[in-house]
Amino acid sequence: MVPVFHPRLVNGPFEDPCLYIDIQREGRAILFDIGSIEGVEAAMLMRVSDVFVSHTHIDHFIGLDHLLRLLLGRDKRLRIFGPPGIIRNVEGKLSAYTWNLVEEYTFYIDVHEVSEQSVSTAKFIASEGFRRRYGETRPFNGILIKEPLFTVETVHLDHKTPSMAFSIMENFHININKDALVKYGLPVGPWLNDLKRCFREEMPMDFEFAAGFEKGGGFEEKVFTLGEFVEKRIVIISRGQKVAYVADASISNENRDKISRLASGSDTFFCEAAFLDADREKALKKNHLTAREAGAIARKAGVHRLEIFHFSPKYRDNPSELYDEAFREFSIRP
């Protein structure tokens, strides 16, 4: 399966949290948290359409200023999702600057503030000096975004302040069987993107799709229903890719259960591992997970691959101990 999501941590495990996920073929990317991002190429950041902020401690939020500066002159919308207070937090950043020369700018920001009961929105438009416009409020059901390609879900964790964990899952994966294309005289070409779009948009299986392509100096067209593409094994539908992300969570049974459900079956699970289990008291005091907890949660969630990050600076001389502890726990089998 060719992956749709290409996730990578922007910084090293001792630096600010920020997960960049490139969404293949969409021409866009998303961020889970936005710590320092100065080292990211401008072209990559200009692909960012959505930022999901776990909480607004400075190491998870300071990069928004850098992103704002890059996107300001673009004809673009940026969506920001975060915990209670995120509208005020974004407004505070915007109000720190003078906006008297942006009347012609078309850039704007939609902020979605997520409580355990509802999602409230506000809009900040550059041409209006980023003055707050109130938007709608809707019930919260765990889902932040549901698009034809993917769904983003979240849960609220306790970090002595609400801290949100996120997952992104491809709704389903579409494989094109090239052997079947040859069998039915169909070439590879741009028409396949249109075909995939029909499946993503959940068109009915009896919908007739015309596969049009150039052949022998002319143009040929073959018509199949979407159901026939599946029956003939030209299109193979399978489970979609899933990535989960957790940063800053207290050790508690409630947090463990919430994270396990959110991350269940993930292809890649990014989880903080701030302390060794030998320093569990410090982890409890600082409201962070240990490496052992990260490994145990990943094992319980049945994830395919675990990546740990957000280490305490005290382990700069021996980070391998954190990796060893997490993966030893992750690999335990009942």
Tab-separated table of C-alpha atoms in Angstrom:
chain	number	residue	atom	x	y	z
A	1	MET	CA	0.000	0.000	0.000
A	2	VAL	CA	1.404	3.376	-1.008
A	3	PRO	CA	0.868	5.593	2.052
A	4	VAL	CA	-1.195	8.762	1.779
A	5	PHE	CA	0.167	10.293	5.000
A	6	HIS	CA	3.871	11.010	5.371
A	7	PRO	CA	4.424	12.043	9.011
A	8	ARG	CA	7.673	13.286	10.500
A	9	LEU	CA	8.632	15.035	13.704
A	10	VAL	CA	9.954	18.490	12.875
A	11	ASN	CA	12.389	18.630	15.799
A	12	GLY	CA	14.528	16.230	17.790
A	13	PRO	CA	13.132	14.401	20.836
A	14	PHE	CA	14.465	17.036	23.266
A	15	GLU	CA	13.089	20.000	21.319
A	16	ASP	CA	9.637	21.519	20.795
A	17	PRO	CA	6.831	19.141	19.741
A	18	CYS	CA	5.558	19.459	16.172
A	19	LEU	CA	4.433	16.669	13.851
A	20	TYR	CA	4.299	17.561	10.146
A	21	ILE	CA	2.055	15.304	8.074
A	22	ASP	CA	2.294	15.652	4.320
A	23	ILE	CA	-0.889	14.481	2.614
A	24	GLN	CA	0.175	12.947	-0.669
A	25	ARG	CA	-1.653	14.087	-3.823
A	26	GLU	CA	-3.616	16.708	-1.857
A	27	GLY	CA	-1.020	19.449	-2.154
A	28	ARG	CA	-1.396	20.155	1.540
A	29	ALA	CA	-0.073	19.303	4.967
A	30	ILE	CA	-1.252	19.490	8.566
A	31	LEU	CA	0.525	20.048	11.872
A	32	PHE	CA	-0.083	18.388	15.208
A	33	ASP	CA	1.257	21.033	17.621
A	34	ILE	CA	3.312	23.978	16.482
A	35	GLY	CA	6.418	24.421	18.564
A	36	SER	CA	9.489	26.003	17.007
A	37	ILE	CA	9.356	25.541	13.206
A	38	GLU	CA	12.158	27.828	12.041
A	39	GLY	CA	14.065	24.857	10.634
A	40	VAL	CA	11.256	23.814	8.271
A	41	GLU	CA	11.488	24.851	4.631
A	42	ALA	CA	9.111	27.690	3.742
A	43	ALA	CA	7.694	25.683	0.819
A	44	MET	CA	6.665	22.913	3.220
A	45	LEU	CA	5.012	25.303	5.654
A	46	MET	CA	3.074	27.024	2.896
A	47	ARG	CA	1.345	23.683	2.270
A	48	VAL	CA	-0.113	23.713	5.801
A	49	SER	CA	-3.905	24.013	5.818
A	50	ASP	CA	-4.687	22.982	9.404
A	51	VAL	CA	-2.975	23.196	12.784
A	52	PHE	CA	-4.125	21.031	15.699
A	53	VAL	CA	-2.843	22.381	19.022
A	54	SER	CA	-2.793	20.042	22.009
A	55	HIS	CA	-2.531	22.958	24.463
A	56	THR	CA	-0.912	26.366	24.524
A	57	HIS	CA	2.172	25.871	26.646
A	58	ILE	CA	4.867	27.874	24.877
A	59	ASP	CA	6.744	24.881	23.464
A	60	HIS	CA	3.579	23.670	21.700
A	61	PHE	CA	2.380	27.026	20.342
A	62	ILE	CA	5.264	29.421	19.752
A	63	GLY	CA	5.629	28.512	16.073
A	64	LEU	CA	2.288	30.058	15.116
A	65	ASP	CA	3.942	33.471	14.739
A	66	HIS	CA	6.415	32.071	12.204
A	67	LEU	CA	3.650	30.360	10.222
A	68	LEU	CA	1.537	33.528	10.297
A	69	ARG	CA	4.406	35.555	8.854
A	70	LEU	CA	4.841	33.107	5.968
A	71	LEU	CA	1.154	32.839	5.080
A	72	LEU	CA	0.071	36.443	5.639
A	73	GLY	CA	0.379	37.601	2.028
A	74	ARG	CA	-1.169	34.444	0.572
A	75	ASP	CA	-4.679	33.884	-0.702
A	76	LYS	CA	-5.247	31.192	1.868
A	77	ARG	CA	-7.284	30.030	4.844
A	78	LEU	CA	-5.630	28.531	7.898
A	79	ARG	CA	-7.716	26.452	10.300
A	80	ILE	CA	-6.618	26.101	13.909
A	81	PHE	CA	-8.128	23.582	16.334
A	82	GLY	CA	-7.365	23.621	20.033
A	83	PRO	CA	-8.662	23.294	23.601
A	84	PRO	CA	-10.752	25.777	25.603
A	85	GLY	CA	-9.145	29.205	25.434
A	86	ILE	CA	-7.612	28.770	21.958
A	87	ILE	CA	-9.692	31.609	20.455
A	88	ARG	CA	-8.437	33.992	23.118
A	89	ASN	CA	-4.886	32.687	22.676
A	90	VAL	CA	-4.879	33.249	18.906
A	91	GLU	CA	-6.515	36.648	19.322
A	92	GLY	CA	-3.811	37.588	21.817
A	93	LYS	CA	-1.064	36.765	19.318
A	94	LEU	CA	-2.780	38.696	16.539
A	95	SER	CA	-3.498	41.738	18.728
A	96	ALA	CA	0.204	42.059	19.567
A	97	TYR	CA	0.896	43.413	16.057
A	98	THR	CA	-0.173	46.494	14.074
A	99	TRP	CA	-2.274	45.723	10.990
A	100	ASN	CA	-2.689	49.055	9.180
A	101	LEU	CA	-1.289	47.990	5.773
A	102	VAL	CA	-3.139	44.743	5.094
A	103	GLU	CA	-6.418	45.998	3.604
A	104	GLU	CA	-5.804	44.144	0.326
A	105	TYR	CA	-4.761	40.844	1.924
A	106	THR	CA	-7.102	37.866	1.504
A	107	PHE	CA	-5.575	35.597	4.154
A	108	TYR	CA	-7.804	34.592	7.068
A	109	ILE	CA	-7.826	32.233	10.054
A	110	ASP	CA	-10.682	30.054	11.295
A	111	VAL	CA	-10.228	29.010	14.923
A	112	HIS	CA	-12.146	26.070	16.381
A	113	GLU	CA	-12.236	25.929	20.189
A	114	VAL	CA	-13.041	22.421	21.394
A	115	SER	CA	-14.563	21.705	24.785
A	116	GLU	CA	-15.835	18.294	25.826
A	117	GLN	CA	-19.368	19.371	24.930
A	118	SER	CA	-19.079	21.729	21.948
A	119	VAL	CA	-16.931	23.363	19.275
A	120	SER	CA	-17.043	27.161	19.025
A	121	THR	CA	-15.592	29.024	16.062
A	122	ALA	CA	-14.211	32.471	15.364
A	123	LYS	CA	-12.844	34.048	12.201
A	124	PHE	CA	-9.921	36.488	11.951
A	125	ILE	CA	-9.604	38.220	8.552
A	126	ALA	CA	-6.394	40.012	7.604
A	127	SER	CA	-8.131	42.773	5.630
A	128	GLU	CA	-10.140	43.643	8.754
A	129	GLY	CA	-7.023	43.872	10.911
A	130	PHE	CA	-7.781	40.408	12.303
A	131	ARG	CA	-10.726	41.695	14.310
A	132	ARG	CA	-12.596	38.753	15.819
A	133	ARG	CA	-15.786	37.599	14.135
A	134	TYR	CA	-17.834	35.105	16.103
A	135	GLY	CA	-18.988	31.996	14.290
A	136	GLU	CA	-21.230	29.061	14.998
A	137	THR	CA	-21.163	26.624	17.895
A	138	ARG	CA	-21.853	22.949	17.268
A	139	PRO	CA	-22.012	19.867	19.480
A	140	PHE	CA	-18.733	17.990	19.837
A	141	ASN	CA	-18.811	14.288	18.952
A	142	GLY	CA	-15.084	13.521	18.909
A	143	ILE	CA	-14.627	14.368	15.221
A	144	LEU	CA	-12.881	17.596	14.204
A	145	ILE	CA	-12.718	17.097	10.430
A	146	LYS	CA	-14.426	14.584	8.162
A	147	GLU	CA	-13.406	14.977	4.527
A	148	PRO	CA	-13.676	12.557	1.590
A	149	LEU	CA	-10.066	11.452	2.124
A	150	PHE	CA	-9.654	11.417	5.907
A	151	THR	CA	-11.105	12.014	9.357
A	152	VAL	CA	-9.405	13.736	12.309
A	153	GLU	CA	-10.550	12.795	15.818
A	154	THR	CA	-9.526	14.042	19.233
A	155	VAL	CA	-9.872	13.367	22.951
A	156	HIS	CA	-9.253	15.660	25.908
A	157	LEU	CA	-6.542	14.495	28.281
A	158	ASP	CA	-5.566	15.803	31.694
A	159	HIS	CA	-2.255	17.707	31.967
A	160	LYS	CA	-3.522	19.873	34.838
A	161	THR	CA	-4.975	21.770	31.897
A	162	PRO	CA	-6.906	20.264	29.002
A	163	SER	CA	-4.465	18.722	26.513
A	164	MET	CA	-5.793	17.251	23.298
A	165	ALA	CA	-4.559	14.102	21.572
A	166	PHE	CA	-5.267	13.562	17.875
A	167	SER	CA	-5.614	10.870	15.261
A	168	ILE	CA	-5.908	11.149	11.497
A	169	MET	CA	-7.278	8.208	9.547
A	170	GLU	CA	-7.692	7.698	5.843
A	171	ASN	CA	-11.371	6.785	5.464
A	172	PHE	CA	-10.406	3.887	3.196
A	173	HIS	CA	-7.512	3.162	0.879
A	174	ILE	CA	-7.918	2.805	-2.864
A	175	ASN	CA	-5.482	0.593	-4.739
A	176	ILE	CA	-5.457	0.391	-8.531
A	177	ASN	CA	-4.699	-3.114	-9.816
A	178	LYS	CA	-2.421	-2.545	-12.816
A	179	ASP	CA	-2.754	-6.151	-13.987
A	180	ALA	CA	-6.520	-5.664	-14.177
A	181	LEU	CA	-6.023	-2.428	-16.111
A	182	VAL	CA	-4.049	-4.338	-18.721
A	183	LYS	CA	-6.643	-7.133	-18.802
A	184	TYR	CA	-9.457	-4.697	-19.623
A	185	GLY	CA	-7.434	-2.506	-21.965
A	186	LEU	CA	-7.262	0.483	-19.655
A	187	PRO	CA	-4.095	2.626	-19.396
A	188	VAL	CA	-2.714	4.419	-16.385
A	189	GLY	CA	-3.628	8.098	-16.615
A	190	PRO	CA	-5.274	11.164	-15.051
A	191	TRP	CA	-8.695	9.552	-15.358
A	192	LEU	CA	-7.797	7.338	-12.384
A	193	ASN	CA	-7.744	10.385	-10.092
A	194	ASP	CA	-11.299	11.200	-11.186
A	195	LEU	CA	-12.285	7.591	-10.549
A	196	LYS	CA	-10.815	7.672	-7.036
A	197	ARG	CA	-12.658	10.915	-6.357
A	198	CYS	CA	-15.963	9.203	-7.135
A	199	PHE	CA	-15.219	6.551	-4.512
A	200	ARG	CA	-14.032	9.162	-1.981
A	201	GLU	CA	-17.249	11.110	-2.453
A	202	GLU	CA	-19.248	7.897	-1.937
A	203	MET	CA	-21.028	7.936	-5.263
A	204	PRO	CA	-23.479	5.001	-5.617
A	205	MET	CA	-22.104	1.713	-6.950
A	206	ASP	CA	-24.430	1.905	-9.982
A	207	PHE	CA	-22.970	5.283	-10.998
A	208	GLU	CA	-21.579	5.041	-14.531
A	209	PHE	CA	-18.038	6.294	-14.961
A	210	ALA	CA	-16.500	6.929	-18.385
A	211	ALA	CA	-12.794	6.167	-18.504
A	212	GLY	CA	-11.531	8.403	-21.292
A	213	PHE	CA	-7.985	8.250	-22.638
A	214	GLU	CA	-5.923	8.815	-25.754
A	215	LYS	CA	-5.160	5.733	-27.843
A	216	GLY	CA	-3.556	5.313	-31.258
A	217	GLY	CA	-3.690	9.029	-31.982
A	218	GLY	CA	-7.394	9.148	-31.155
A	219	PHE	CA	-9.605	9.179	-28.082
A	220	GLU	CA	-11.246	6.112	-26.585
A	221	GLU	CA	-13.815	5.823	-23.833
A	222	LYS	CA	-14.928	2.800	-21.830
A	223	VAL	CA	-17.860	2.937	-19.427
A	224	PHE	CA	-18.162	0.897	-16.232
A	225	THR	CA	-20.259	1.316	-13.123
A	226	LEU	CA	-18.287	1.886	-9.930
A	227	GLY	CA	-19.453	-1.532	-8.785
A	228	GLU	CA	-17.955	-3.121	-11.907
A	229	PHE	CA	-14.572	-1.511	-11.184
A	230	VAL	CA	-14.667	-3.313	-7.820
A	231	GLU	CA	-16.035	-6.615	-9.169
A	232	LYS	CA	-13.376	-6.735	-11.883
A	233	ARG	CA	-10.702	-6.034	-9.250
A	234	ILE	CA	-9.591	-2.894	-11.072
A	235	VAL	CA	-10.220	-0.989	-7.848
A	236	ILE	CA	-9.363	-2.639	-4.528
A	237	ILE	CA	-10.735	-0.985	-1.396
A	238	SER	CA	-8.917	-1.632	1.886
A	239	ARG	CA	-8.534	-0.201	5.373
A	240	GLY	CA	-7.024	3.272	5.436
A	241	GLN	CA	-3.806	4.476	7.047
A	242	LYS	CA	-3.942	5.857	10.613
A	243	VAL	CA	-1.581	8.111	12.588
A	244	ALA	CA	-2.073	9.072	16.248
A	245	TYR	CA	-0.335	11.752	18.320
A	246	VAL	CA	-0.117	12.326	22.085
A	247	ALA	CA	1.919	15.025	23.813
A	248	ASP	CA	1.699	16.067	27.471
A	249	ALA	CA	-0.596	13.845	29.494
A	250	SER	CA	-0.660	12.949	33.161
A	251	ILE	CA	-0.331	9.315	34.222
A	252	SER	CA	-3.858	8.175	35.062
A	253	ASN	CA	-6.178	5.320	34.189
A	254	GLU	CA	-8.563	7.712	32.465
A	255	ASN	CA	-5.823	9.120	30.243
A	256	ARG	CA	-4.527	5.622	29.444
A	257	ASP	CA	-7.976	4.442	28.376
A	258	LYS	CA	-8.665	7.514	26.251
A	259	ILE	CA	-5.313	7.288	24.487
A	260	SER	CA	-5.652	3.557	23.845
A	261	ARG	CA	-9.041	4.009	22.208
A	262	LEU	CA	-7.888	6.955	20.107
A	263	ALA	CA	-4.672	5.248	18.931
A	264	SER	CA	-6.206	1.791	18.455
A	265	GLY	CA	-4.808	0.085	15.372
A	266	SER	CA	-2.626	3.018	14.325
A	267	ASP	CA	0.029	2.432	11.711
A	268	THR	CA	2.219	4.961	13.531
A	269	PHE	CA	1.721	6.208	17.087
A	270	PHE	CA	3.689	9.281	18.170
A	271	CYS	CA	3.731	9.424	21.975
A	272	GLU	CA	5.593	11.542	24.465
A	273	ALA	CA	7.983	9.727	26.809
A	274	ALA	CA	9.276	12.448	29.074
A	275	PHE	CA	10.791	10.370	31.895
A	276	LEU	CA	12.100	6.936	32.749
A	277	ASP	CA	9.925	4.819	35.006
A	278	ALA	CA	12.635	5.119	37.668
A	279	ASP	CA	11.695	8.822	37.769
A	280	ARG	CA	7.983	8.119	37.948
A	281	GLU	CA	7.464	10.487	40.887
A	282	LYS	CA	8.901	13.318	38.827
A	283	ALA	CA	6.643	12.352	35.910
A	284	LEU	CA	3.631	12.440	38.217
A	285	LYS	CA	4.661	15.834	39.549
A	286	LYS	CA	5.223	17.248	36.048
A	287	ASN	CA	2.108	15.528	34.620
A	288	HIS	CA	3.902	13.688	31.823
A	289	LEU	CA	4.062	10.089	30.648
A	290	THR	CA	7.046	7.838	31.209
A	291	ALA	CA	8.684	5.793	28.455
A	292	ARG	CA	7.285	2.651	30.020
A	293	GLU	CA	3.763	4.098	29.991
A	294	ALA	CA	4.155	5.037	26.320
A	295	GLY	CA	5.199	1.485	25.454
A	296	ALA	CA	2.392	-0.081	27.479
A	297	ILE	CA	-0.264	2.158	25.918
A	298	ALA	CA	1.056	1.422	22.421
A	299	ARG	CA	0.933	-2.318	23.109
A	300	LYS	CA	-2.605	-2.124	24.475
A	301	ALA	CA	-3.719	-0.051	21.470
A	302	GLY	CA	-2.276	-2.604	19.052
A	303	VAL	CA	-0.341	-0.028	17.055
A	304	HIS	CA	2.030	-1.131	14.321
A	305	ARG	CA	4.863	1.303	15.016
A	306	LEU	CA	5.705	3.451	18.043
A	307	GLU	CA	7.705	6.680	17.883
A	308	ILE	CA	8.550	8.440	21.147
A	309	PHE	CA	9.538	12.067	21.611
A	310	HIS	CA	9.362	15.055	23.999
A	311	PHE	CA	12.109	13.848	26.347
A	312	SER	CA	13.100	15.648	29.539
A	313	PRO	CA	16.466	17.460	29.145
A	314	LYS	CA	17.816	15.430	32.068
A	315	TYR	CA	18.346	12.485	29.672
A	316	ARG	CA	20.397	14.338	27.041
A	317	ASP	CA	23.414	12.194	27.881
A	318	ASN	CA	21.533	8.883	27.748
A	319	PRO	CA	18.431	9.079	25.488
A	320	SER	CA	18.870	5.421	24.564
A	321	GLU	CA	17.511	4.467	27.989
A	322	LEU	CA	14.155	6.036	27.112
A	323	TYR	CA	14.010	4.187	23.789
A	324	ASP	CA	15.034	0.910	25.431
A	325	GLU	CA	12.402	1.190	28.139
A	326	ALA	CA	9.576	2.168	25.774
A	327	PHE	CA	10.263	-0.511	23.180
A	328	ARG	CA	10.905	-3.210	25.762
A	329	GLU	CA	7.433	-2.570	27.180
A	330	PHE	CA	5.912	-2.267	23.712
A	331	SER	CA	7.284	-5.660	22.653
A	332	ILE	CA	5.946	-7.619	25.647
A	333	ARG	CA	3.424	-10.217	24.522
A	334	PRO	CA	0.799	-11.766	26.809
